[in-house]
CSV table of C-alpha atoms and ligand atoms in Angstrom, one decimal:
chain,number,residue,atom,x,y,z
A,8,UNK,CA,-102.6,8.4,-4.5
A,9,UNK,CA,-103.9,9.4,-1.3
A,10,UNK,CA,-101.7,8.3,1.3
A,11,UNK,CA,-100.8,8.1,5.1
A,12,UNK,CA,-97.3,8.2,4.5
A,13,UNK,CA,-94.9,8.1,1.7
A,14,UNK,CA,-93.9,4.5,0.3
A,15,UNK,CA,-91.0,3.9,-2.0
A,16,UNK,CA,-88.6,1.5,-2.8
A,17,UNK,CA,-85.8,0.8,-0.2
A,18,UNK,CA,-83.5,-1.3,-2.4
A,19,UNK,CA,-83.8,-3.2,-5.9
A,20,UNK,CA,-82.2,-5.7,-7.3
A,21,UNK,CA,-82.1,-8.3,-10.6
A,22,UNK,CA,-80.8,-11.2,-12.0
A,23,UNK,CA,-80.7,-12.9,-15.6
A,24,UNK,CA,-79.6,-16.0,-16.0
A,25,UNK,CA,-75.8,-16.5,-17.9
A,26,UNK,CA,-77.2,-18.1,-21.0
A,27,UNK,CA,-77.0,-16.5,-24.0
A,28,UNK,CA,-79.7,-16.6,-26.9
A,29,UNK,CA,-78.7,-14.7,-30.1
A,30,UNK,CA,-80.6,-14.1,-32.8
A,31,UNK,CA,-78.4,-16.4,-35.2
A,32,UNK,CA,-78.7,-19.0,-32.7
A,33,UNK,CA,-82.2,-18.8,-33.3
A,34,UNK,CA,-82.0,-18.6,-37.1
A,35,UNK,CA,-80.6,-22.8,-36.5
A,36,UNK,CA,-84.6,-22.9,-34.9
A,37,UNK,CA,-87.1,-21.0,-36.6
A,38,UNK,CA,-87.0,-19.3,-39.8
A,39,UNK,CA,-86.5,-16.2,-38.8
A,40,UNK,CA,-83.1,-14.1,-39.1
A,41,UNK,CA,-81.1,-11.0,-37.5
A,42,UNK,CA,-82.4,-8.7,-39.8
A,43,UNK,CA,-86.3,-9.4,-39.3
A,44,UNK,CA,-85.9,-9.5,-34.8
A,45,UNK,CA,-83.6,-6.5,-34.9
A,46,UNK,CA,-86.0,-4.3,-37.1
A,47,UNK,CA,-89.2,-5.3,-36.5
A,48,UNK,CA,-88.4,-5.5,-32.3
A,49,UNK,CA,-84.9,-4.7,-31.5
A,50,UNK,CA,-84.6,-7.5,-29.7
A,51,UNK,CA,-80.5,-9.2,-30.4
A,52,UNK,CA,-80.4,-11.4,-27.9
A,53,UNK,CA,-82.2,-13.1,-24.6
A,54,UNK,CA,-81.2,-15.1,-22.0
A,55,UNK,CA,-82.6,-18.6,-21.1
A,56,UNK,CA,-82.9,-20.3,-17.4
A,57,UNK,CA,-81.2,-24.0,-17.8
A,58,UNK,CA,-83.7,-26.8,-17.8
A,59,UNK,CA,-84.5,-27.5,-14.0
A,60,UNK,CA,-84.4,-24.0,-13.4
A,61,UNK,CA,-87.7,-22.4,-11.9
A,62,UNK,CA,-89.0,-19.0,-11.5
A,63,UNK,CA,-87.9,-19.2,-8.2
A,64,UNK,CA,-84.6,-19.9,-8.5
A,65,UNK,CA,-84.0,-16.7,-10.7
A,66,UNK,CA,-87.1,-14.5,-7.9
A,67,UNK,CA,-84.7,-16.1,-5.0
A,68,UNK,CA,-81.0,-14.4,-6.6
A,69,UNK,CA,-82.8,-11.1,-7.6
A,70,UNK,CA,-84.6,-10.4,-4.0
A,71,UNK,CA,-81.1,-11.6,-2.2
A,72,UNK,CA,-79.3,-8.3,-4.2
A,73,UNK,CA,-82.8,-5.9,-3.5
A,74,UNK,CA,-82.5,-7.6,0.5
A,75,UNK,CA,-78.9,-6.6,0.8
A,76,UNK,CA,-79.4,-3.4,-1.5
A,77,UNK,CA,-82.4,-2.3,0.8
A,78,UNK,CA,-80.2,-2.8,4.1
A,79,UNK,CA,-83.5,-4.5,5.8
A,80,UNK,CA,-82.7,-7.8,7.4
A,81,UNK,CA,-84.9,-10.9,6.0
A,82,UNK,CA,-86.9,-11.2,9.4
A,83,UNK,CA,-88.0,-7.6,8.9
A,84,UNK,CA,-90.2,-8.6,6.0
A,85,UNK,CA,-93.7,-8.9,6.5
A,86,UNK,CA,-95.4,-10.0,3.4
A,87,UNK,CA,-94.2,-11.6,-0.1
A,88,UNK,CA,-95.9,-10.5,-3.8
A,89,UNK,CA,-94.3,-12.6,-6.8
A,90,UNK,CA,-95.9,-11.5,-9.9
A,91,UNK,CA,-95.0,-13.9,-12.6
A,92,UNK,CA,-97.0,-15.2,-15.3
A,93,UNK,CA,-94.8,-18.4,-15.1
A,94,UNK,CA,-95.3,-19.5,-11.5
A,95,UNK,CA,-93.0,-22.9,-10.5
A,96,UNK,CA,-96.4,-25.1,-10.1
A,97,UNK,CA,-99.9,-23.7,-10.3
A,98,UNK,CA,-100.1,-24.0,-6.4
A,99,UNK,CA,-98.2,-23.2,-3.8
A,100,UNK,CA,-97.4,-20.0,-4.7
A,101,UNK,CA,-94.0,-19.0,-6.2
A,102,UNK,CA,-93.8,-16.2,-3.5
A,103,UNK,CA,-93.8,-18.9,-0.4
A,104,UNK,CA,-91.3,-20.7,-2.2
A,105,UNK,CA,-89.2,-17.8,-2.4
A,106,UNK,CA,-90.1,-16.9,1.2
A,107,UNK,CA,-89.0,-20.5,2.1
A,108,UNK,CA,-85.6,-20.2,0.6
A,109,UNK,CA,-85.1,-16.6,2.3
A,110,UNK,CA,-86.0,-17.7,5.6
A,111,UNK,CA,-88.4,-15.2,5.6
A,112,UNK,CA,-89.8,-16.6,8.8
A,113,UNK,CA,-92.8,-13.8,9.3
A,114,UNK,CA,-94.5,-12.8,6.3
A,115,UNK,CA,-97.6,-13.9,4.1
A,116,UNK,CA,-97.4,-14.6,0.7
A,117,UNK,CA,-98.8,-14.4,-2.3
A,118,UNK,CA,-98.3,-14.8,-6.1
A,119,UNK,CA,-100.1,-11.7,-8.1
A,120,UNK,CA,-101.2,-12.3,-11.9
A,121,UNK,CA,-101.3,-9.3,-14.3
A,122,UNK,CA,-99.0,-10.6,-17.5
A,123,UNK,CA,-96.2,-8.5,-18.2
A,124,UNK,CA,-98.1,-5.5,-15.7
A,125,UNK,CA,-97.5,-7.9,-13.1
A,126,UNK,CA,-94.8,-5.9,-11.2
A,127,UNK,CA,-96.7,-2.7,-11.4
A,128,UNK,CA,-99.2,-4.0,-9.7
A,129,UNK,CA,-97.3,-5.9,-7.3
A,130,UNK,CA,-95.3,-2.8,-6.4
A,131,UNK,CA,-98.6,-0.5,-6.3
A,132,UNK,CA,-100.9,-3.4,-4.1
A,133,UNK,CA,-97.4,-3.7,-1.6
A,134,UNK,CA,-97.5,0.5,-1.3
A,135,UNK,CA,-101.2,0.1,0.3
A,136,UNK,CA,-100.2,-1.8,2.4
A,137,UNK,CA,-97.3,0.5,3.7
A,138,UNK,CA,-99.1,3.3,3.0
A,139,UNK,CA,-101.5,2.8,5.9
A,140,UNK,CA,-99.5,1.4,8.3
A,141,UNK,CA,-99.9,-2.2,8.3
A,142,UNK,CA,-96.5,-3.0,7.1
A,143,UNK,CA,-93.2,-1.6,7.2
A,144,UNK,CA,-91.0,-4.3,4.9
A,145,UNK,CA,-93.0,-5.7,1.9
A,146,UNK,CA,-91.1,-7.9,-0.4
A,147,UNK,CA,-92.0,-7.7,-4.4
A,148,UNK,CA,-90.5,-9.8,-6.6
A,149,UNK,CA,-91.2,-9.8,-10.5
A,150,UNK,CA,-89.9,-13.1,-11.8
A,151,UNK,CA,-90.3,-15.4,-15.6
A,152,UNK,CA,-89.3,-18.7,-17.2
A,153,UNK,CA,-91.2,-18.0,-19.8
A,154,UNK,CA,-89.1,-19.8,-22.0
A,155,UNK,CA,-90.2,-23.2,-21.0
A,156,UNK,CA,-93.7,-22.1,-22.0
A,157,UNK,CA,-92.9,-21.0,-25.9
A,158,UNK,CA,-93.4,-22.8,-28.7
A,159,UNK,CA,-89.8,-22.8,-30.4
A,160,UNK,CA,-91.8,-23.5,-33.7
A,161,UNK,CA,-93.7,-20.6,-33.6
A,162,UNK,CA,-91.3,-18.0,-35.0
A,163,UNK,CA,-94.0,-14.9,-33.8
A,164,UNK,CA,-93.7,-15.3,-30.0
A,165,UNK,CA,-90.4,-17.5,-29.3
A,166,UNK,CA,-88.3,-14.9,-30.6
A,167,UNK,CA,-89.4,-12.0,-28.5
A,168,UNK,CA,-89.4,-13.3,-24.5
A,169,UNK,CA,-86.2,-13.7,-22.3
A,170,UNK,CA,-86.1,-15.4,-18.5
A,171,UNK,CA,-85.1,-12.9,-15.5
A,172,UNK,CA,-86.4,-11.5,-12.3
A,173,UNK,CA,-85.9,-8.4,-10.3
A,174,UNK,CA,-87.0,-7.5,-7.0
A,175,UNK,CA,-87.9,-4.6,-4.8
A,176,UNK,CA,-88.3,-4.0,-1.1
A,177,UNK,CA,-91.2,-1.7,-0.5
A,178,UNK,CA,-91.3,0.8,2.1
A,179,UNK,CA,-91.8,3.8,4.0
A,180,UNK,CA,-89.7,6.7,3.0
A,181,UNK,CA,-89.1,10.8,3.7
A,182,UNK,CA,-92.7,12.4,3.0
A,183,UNK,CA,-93.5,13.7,-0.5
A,184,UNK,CA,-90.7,11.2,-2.0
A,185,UNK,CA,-91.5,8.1,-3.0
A,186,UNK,CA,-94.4,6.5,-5.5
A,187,UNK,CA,-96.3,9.7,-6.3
A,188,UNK,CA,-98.8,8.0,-8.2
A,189,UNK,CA,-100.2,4.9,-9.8
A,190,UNK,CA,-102.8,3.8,-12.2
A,191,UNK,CA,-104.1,-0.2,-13.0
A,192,UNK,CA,-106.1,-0.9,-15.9
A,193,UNK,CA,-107.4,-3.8,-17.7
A,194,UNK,CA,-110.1,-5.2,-20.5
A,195,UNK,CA,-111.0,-8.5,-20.2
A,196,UNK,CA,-112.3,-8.7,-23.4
A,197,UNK,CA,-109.2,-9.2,-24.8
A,198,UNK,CA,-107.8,-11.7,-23.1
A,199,UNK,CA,-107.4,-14.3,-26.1
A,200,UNK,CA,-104.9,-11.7,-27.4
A,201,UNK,CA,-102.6,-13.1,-25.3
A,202,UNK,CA,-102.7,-16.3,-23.4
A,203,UNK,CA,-101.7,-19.5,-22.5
A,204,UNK,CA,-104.9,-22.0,-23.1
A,205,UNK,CA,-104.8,-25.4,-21.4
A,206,UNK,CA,-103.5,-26.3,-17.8
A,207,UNK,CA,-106.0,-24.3,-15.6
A,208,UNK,CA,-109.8,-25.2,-14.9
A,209,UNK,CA,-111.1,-24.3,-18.2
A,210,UNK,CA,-109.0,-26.5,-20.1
A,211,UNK,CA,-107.3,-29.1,-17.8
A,212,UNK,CA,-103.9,-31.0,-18.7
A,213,UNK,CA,-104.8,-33.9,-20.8
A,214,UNK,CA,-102.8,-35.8,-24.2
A,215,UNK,CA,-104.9,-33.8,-26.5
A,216,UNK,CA,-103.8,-30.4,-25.1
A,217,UNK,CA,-100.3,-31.0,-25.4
A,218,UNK,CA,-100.2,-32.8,-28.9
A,219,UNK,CA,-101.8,-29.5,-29.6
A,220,UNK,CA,-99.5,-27.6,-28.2
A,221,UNK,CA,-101.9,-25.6,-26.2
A,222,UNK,CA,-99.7,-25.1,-23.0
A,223,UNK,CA,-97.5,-22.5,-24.8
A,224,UNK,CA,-97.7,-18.7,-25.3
A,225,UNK,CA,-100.5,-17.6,-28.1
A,226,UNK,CA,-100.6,-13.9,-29.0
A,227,UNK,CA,-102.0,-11.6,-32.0
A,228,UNK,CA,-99.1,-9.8,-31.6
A,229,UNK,CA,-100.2,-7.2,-34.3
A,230,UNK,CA,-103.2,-6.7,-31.8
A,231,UNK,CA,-101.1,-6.7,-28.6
A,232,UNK,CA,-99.0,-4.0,-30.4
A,233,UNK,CA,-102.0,-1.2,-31.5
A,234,UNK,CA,-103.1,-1.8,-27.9
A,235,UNK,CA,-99.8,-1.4,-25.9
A,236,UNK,CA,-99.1,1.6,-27.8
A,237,UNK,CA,-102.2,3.0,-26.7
A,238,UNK,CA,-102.7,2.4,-23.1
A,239,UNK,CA,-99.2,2.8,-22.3
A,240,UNK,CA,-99.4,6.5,-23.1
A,241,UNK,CA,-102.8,6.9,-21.6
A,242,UNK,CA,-101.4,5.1,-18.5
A,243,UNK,CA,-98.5,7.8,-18.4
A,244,UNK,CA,-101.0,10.5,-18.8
A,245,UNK,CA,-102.7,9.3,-15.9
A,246,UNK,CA,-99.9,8.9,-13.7
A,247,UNK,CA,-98.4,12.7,-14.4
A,248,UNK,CA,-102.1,13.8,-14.0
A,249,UNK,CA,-102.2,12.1,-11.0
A,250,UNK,CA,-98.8,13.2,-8.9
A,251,UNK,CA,-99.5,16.9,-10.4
A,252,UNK,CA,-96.6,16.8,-13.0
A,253,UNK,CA,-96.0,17.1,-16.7
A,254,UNK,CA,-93.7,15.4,-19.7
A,255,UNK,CA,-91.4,18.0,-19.3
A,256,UNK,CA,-90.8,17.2,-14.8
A,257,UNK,CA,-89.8,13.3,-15.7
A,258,UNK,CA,-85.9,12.7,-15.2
A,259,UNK,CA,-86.4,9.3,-16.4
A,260,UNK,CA,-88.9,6.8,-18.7
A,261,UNK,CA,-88.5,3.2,-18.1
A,262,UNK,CA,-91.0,1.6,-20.2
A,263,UNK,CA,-91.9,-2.0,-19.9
A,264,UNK,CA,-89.0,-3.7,-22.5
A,265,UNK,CA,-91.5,-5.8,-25.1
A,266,UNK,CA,-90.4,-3.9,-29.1
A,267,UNK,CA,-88.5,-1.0,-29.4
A,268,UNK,CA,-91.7,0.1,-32.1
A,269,UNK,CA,-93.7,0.1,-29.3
A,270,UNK,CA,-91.6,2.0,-27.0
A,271,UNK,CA,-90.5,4.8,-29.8
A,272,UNK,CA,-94.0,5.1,-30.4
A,273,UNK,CA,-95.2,5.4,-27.1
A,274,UNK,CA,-92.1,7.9,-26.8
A,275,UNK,CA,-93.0,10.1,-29.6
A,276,UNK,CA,-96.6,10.4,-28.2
A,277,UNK,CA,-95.8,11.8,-25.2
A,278,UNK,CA,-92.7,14.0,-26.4
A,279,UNK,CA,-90.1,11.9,-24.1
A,280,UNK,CA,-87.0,12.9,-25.4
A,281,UNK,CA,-84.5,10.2,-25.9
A,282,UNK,CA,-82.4,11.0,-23.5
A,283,UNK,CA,-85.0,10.3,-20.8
A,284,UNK,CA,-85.8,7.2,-22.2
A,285,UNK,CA,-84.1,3.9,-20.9
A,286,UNK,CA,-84.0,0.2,-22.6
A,287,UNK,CA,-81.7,-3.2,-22.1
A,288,UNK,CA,-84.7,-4.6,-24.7
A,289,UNK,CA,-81.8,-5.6,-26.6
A,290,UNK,CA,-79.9,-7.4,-24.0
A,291,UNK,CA,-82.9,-9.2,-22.4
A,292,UNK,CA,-86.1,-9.5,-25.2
A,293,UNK,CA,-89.4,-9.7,-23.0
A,294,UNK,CA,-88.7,-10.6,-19.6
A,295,UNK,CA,-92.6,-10.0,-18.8
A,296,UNK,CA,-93.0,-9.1,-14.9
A,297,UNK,CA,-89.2,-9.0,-14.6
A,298,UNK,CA,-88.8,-6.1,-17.4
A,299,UNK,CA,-89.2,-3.3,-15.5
A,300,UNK,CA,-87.0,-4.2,-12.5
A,301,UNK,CA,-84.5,-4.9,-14.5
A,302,UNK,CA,-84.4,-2.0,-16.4
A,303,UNK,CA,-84.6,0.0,-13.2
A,304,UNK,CA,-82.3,-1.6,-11.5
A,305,UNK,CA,-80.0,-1.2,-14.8
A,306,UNK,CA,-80.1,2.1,-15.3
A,307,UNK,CA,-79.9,2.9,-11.2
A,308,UNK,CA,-76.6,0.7,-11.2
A,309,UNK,CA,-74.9,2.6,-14.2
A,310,UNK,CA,-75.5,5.9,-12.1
A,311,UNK,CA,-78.3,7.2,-14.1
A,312,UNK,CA,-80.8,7.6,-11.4
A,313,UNK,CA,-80.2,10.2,-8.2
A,314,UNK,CA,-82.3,10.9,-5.2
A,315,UNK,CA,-84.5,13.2,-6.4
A,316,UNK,CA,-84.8,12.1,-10.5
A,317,UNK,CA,-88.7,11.7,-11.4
A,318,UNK,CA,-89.2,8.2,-13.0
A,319,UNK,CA,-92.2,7.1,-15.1
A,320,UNK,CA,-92.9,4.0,-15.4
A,321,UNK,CA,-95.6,2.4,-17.9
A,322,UNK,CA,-96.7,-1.2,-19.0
A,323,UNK,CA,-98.9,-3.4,-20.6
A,324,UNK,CA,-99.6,-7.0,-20.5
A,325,UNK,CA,-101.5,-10.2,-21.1
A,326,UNK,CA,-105.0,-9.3,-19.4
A,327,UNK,CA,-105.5,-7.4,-21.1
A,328,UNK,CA,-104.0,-5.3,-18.2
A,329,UNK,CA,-102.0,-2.3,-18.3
A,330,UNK,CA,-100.5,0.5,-15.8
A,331,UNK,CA,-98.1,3.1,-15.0
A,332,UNK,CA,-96.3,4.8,-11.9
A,333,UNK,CA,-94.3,7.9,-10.9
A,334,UNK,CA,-91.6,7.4,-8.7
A,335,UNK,CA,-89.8,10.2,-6.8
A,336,UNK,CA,-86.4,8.7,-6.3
A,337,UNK,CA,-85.9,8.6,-2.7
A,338,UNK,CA,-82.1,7.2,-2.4
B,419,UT7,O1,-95.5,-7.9,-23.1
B,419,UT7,C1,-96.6,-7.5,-23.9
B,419,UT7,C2,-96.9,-8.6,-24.9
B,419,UT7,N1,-96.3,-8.6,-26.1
B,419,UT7,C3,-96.1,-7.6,-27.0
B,419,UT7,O2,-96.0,-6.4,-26.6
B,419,UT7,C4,-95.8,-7.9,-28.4
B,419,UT7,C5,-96.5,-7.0,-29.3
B,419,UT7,N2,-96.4,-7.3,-30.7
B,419,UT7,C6,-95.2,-7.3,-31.4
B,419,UT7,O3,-94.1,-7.0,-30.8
B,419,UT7,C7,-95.2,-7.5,-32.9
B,419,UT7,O4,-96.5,-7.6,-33.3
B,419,UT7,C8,-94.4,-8.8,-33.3
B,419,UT7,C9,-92.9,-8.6,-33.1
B,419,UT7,C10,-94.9,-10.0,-32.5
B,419,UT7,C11,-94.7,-9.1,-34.8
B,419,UT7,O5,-94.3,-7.9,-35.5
B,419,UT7,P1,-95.2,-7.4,-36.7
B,419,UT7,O6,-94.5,-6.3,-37.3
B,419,UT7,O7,-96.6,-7.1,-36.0
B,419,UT7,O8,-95.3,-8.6,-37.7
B,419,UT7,P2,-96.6,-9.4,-38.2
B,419,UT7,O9,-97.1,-10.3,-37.1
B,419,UT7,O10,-97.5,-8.4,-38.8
B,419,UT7,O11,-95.9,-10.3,-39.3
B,419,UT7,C12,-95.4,-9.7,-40.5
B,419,UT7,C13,-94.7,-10.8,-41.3
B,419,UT7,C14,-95.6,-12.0,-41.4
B,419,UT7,O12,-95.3,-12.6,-42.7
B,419,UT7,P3,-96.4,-12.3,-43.9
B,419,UT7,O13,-97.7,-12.9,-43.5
B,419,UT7,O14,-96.4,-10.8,-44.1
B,419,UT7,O15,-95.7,-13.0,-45.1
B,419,UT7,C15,-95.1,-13.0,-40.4
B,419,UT7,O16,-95.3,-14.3,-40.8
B,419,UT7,O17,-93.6,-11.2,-40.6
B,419,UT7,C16,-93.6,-12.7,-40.4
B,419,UT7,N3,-92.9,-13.0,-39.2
B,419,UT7,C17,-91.6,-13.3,-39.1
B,419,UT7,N4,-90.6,-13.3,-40.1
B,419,UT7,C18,-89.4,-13.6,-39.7
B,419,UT7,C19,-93.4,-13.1,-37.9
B,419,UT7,N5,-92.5,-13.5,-37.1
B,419,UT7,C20,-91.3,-13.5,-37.8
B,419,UT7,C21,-90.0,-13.8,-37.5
B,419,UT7,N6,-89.1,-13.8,-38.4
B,419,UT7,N7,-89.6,-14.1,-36.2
C-alpha cells in the first residue's frame, strides 16, 4: 500500500461468550448430527450470547482486553469502526454504543458493513487513516450475535455461525513493519447468496415478513462455498504480490474460520503447509466479523506469533465481498 508511515496493530484482543453449543445439543434441534457438522465443516461446537445480550456487549469486553493489550489509554482514541453484520439496532451505530460504554470521550464513530470481510476492511479503512497522519489511535472492533438472527429450523445455516468479537487498536508502528499490504473486493451480483431479506428499506418490518421468517440468515451455501474458495486464494495472491513476498515468506495463515473444506482447499491452492495454517473453527463455528480477531488474537496468546512472523490473512463474506492482508508482526 503506499503509505506515509507504517500502521499496524498496537494491541488485540477477544471475547466469546461462556455458552456452550455442541453439536449433540443441536441434534435435540434440527436433524442434523455430529457426524454430518464435523465432516462436512468441522465445526463441534459454538458459543451463543444469552438472550439480552447485544453485539455490543460482546465488541465492549473484546476492545477492553485490545485497550489494555495496546497500552493506549481510552482518551487516546480518535475514531471507532465496528464491523458487524448484526449491529444492536439498525441506527445508532454499534460503534457509538461501544464508544459510549468506553468513555471514549474524543472519537467519531462508525459501524462498517462487509459480511464476514467486515474486519478486513475495518482494519485496512482505520490504516488510511493512520497512514497519513490524521490519526494516531483508531479503534476496530469486529463483533456478531448472529445467533439471534438464524433460523434454528433451518439445519443449513444455524449449525455453522457462533457469537464473539475481537478488537484491535490501530496504529503507527517502526517503518517497514506493520500491514504490508491489503486488497478489498466484492460482486454485487451475488448478493442473494447470502443475506438477510426484510428489516431494511427494501423490505420493511411488517407481520408477513416475520411469519415468513425473512429476518433470518439465507445462504446457497454450496454457492458461497465455490466462491470463497476462489477469491480467498486470489485475495492472498494479491496481497503477497502486493508487499513483494511469496507462499514460501508467510510465518503464519489465519484464514477467516467459516468450513474447514474451505480453508484446506484454499490451503492446498496456495501450497500453505499445515503448520502455517491456524483454526479455533472448531471451538467457535462462524463468528463472521469476529473470526479473524479471534483467531489472531488465539494463536498470538498461545505464543505462536513473534515480532517479526509474516501473517496472511484472507476472507470472504456476504457481499459478496472478499479480502486479504499481510501483516509484519510488529510486537
Ligand atoms: O462466512 C462466509 C459465509 N458462509 C460460508 O462460507 C458457508 C459456505 N458453505 C458451506 O460451508 C457449505 O456449503 C455448507 C456447510 C453450508 C453445506 O455443506 P455442503 O457440503 O455444501 O452441503 P449441501 O448444501 O450440498 O447439502 C448436502 C446434503 C443435502 O441433502 P440432500 O439434498 O443431498 O439429501 C442437505 O439437505 O446435506 C443436507 N444437509 C444436512 N444434513 C445434515 C444440509 N445441512 C445439513 C445438516 N445436517 N446440518
Amino acid at each position: 500500500m503506499t503509505t506515509v508511515r507504517s500502521v499496524g496493530i498496537l494491541g488485540l484482543g477477544a471475547y466469546a461468550p461462556p455458552k456452550v453449543l455442541s453439536n449433540a445439543d443441536l441434534e435435540k434441534v434440527v436433524d442434523t448430527s455430529d457426524e454430518w457438522i464435523t465432516t462436512r465443516t468441522g465445526i463441534k461446537e459454538r458459543r451463543i450470547a444469552e438472550s439480552g445480550t447485544a453485539t455490543s456487549d460482546l465488541a465492549v469486553q473484546a476492545a477492553e482486553i485490545a485497550i489494555k493489550n495496546s497500552g493506549v489509554k481510552p482518551s487516546e482514541i480518535q475514531l471507532v469502526i465496528a464491523a458487524t453484520a448484526s449491529p444492536d439496532m439498525l441506527f445508532p451505530p454499534t460503534a457509538s454504543i461501544v464508544q459510549n460504554r468506553l468513555h471514549i470521550s474524543n472519537a467519531g464513530a462508525f459501524d462498517l458493513e462487509a459480511g464476514c470481510t467486515g474486519f478486513l476492511y475495518a482494519v485496512s479503512v482505520a490504516s488510511q487513516f493512520v497512514a497519513c497522519g490524521n490519526y494516531e489511535r483508531v479503534l476496530v472492533v469486529g463483533a456478531e450475535v448472529l445467533s439471534k438472527f438464524l433460523d434454528w429450523e433451518d439445519r443449513s445455516t444455524c449449525i455453522l455461525f457462533g457469537d464473539g468479537a475481537g478488537a484491535a487498536v490501530v496504529g503507527p508502528v517502526p517503518e517497514g513493519t506493520g500491514i504490508l499490504s491489503f486488497h478489498l473486493g466484492s460482486d454485487g451480483s451475488t448478493g442473494e447468496l447470502l443475506c438477510m431479506p426484510a428489516g431494511g428499506s427494501q423490505m420493511p418490518p411488517s407481520r408477513k415478513t416475520v411469519e415468513e421468517k425473512l429476518h433470518y440468515v439465507k445462504m446457497k451455501g454450496n454457492e458461497v462455498f465455490r466462491h470463497a474458495i476462489v477469491k480467498m486464494e486470489e485475495s492472498a495472491r494479491i496481497v503477497l504480490e502486493k508487499s513483494g513476498l511469496t507462499i514460501d515468506d508467510i510465518s503464519h495463515y489465519i484464514p477467516h474460520q467459516a468450513n474447514i473444506r474451505i480453508i484446506e482447499g484454499v490451503t492446498k491452492r496456495l501450497n500453505v503447509p499445515e503448520h502455517k495454517l491456524y483454526t479455533n473453527l472448531s471451538s467457535y463455528g462462524n463468528t463472521s466479523c469476529a473470526s479473524i480477531p479471534l483467531a489472531l488474537y488465539e494463536a498470538l496468546q498461545k505464543g505462536k506469533i513473534r515480532r517479526g512472523d509474516i501473517v496472511l490473512l484472507t476472507s470472504v463474506g456476504a457481499g459478496l465481498t472478499w479480502g486479504g492482508m499481510v501483516i509484519k508482526w510488529n510486537y
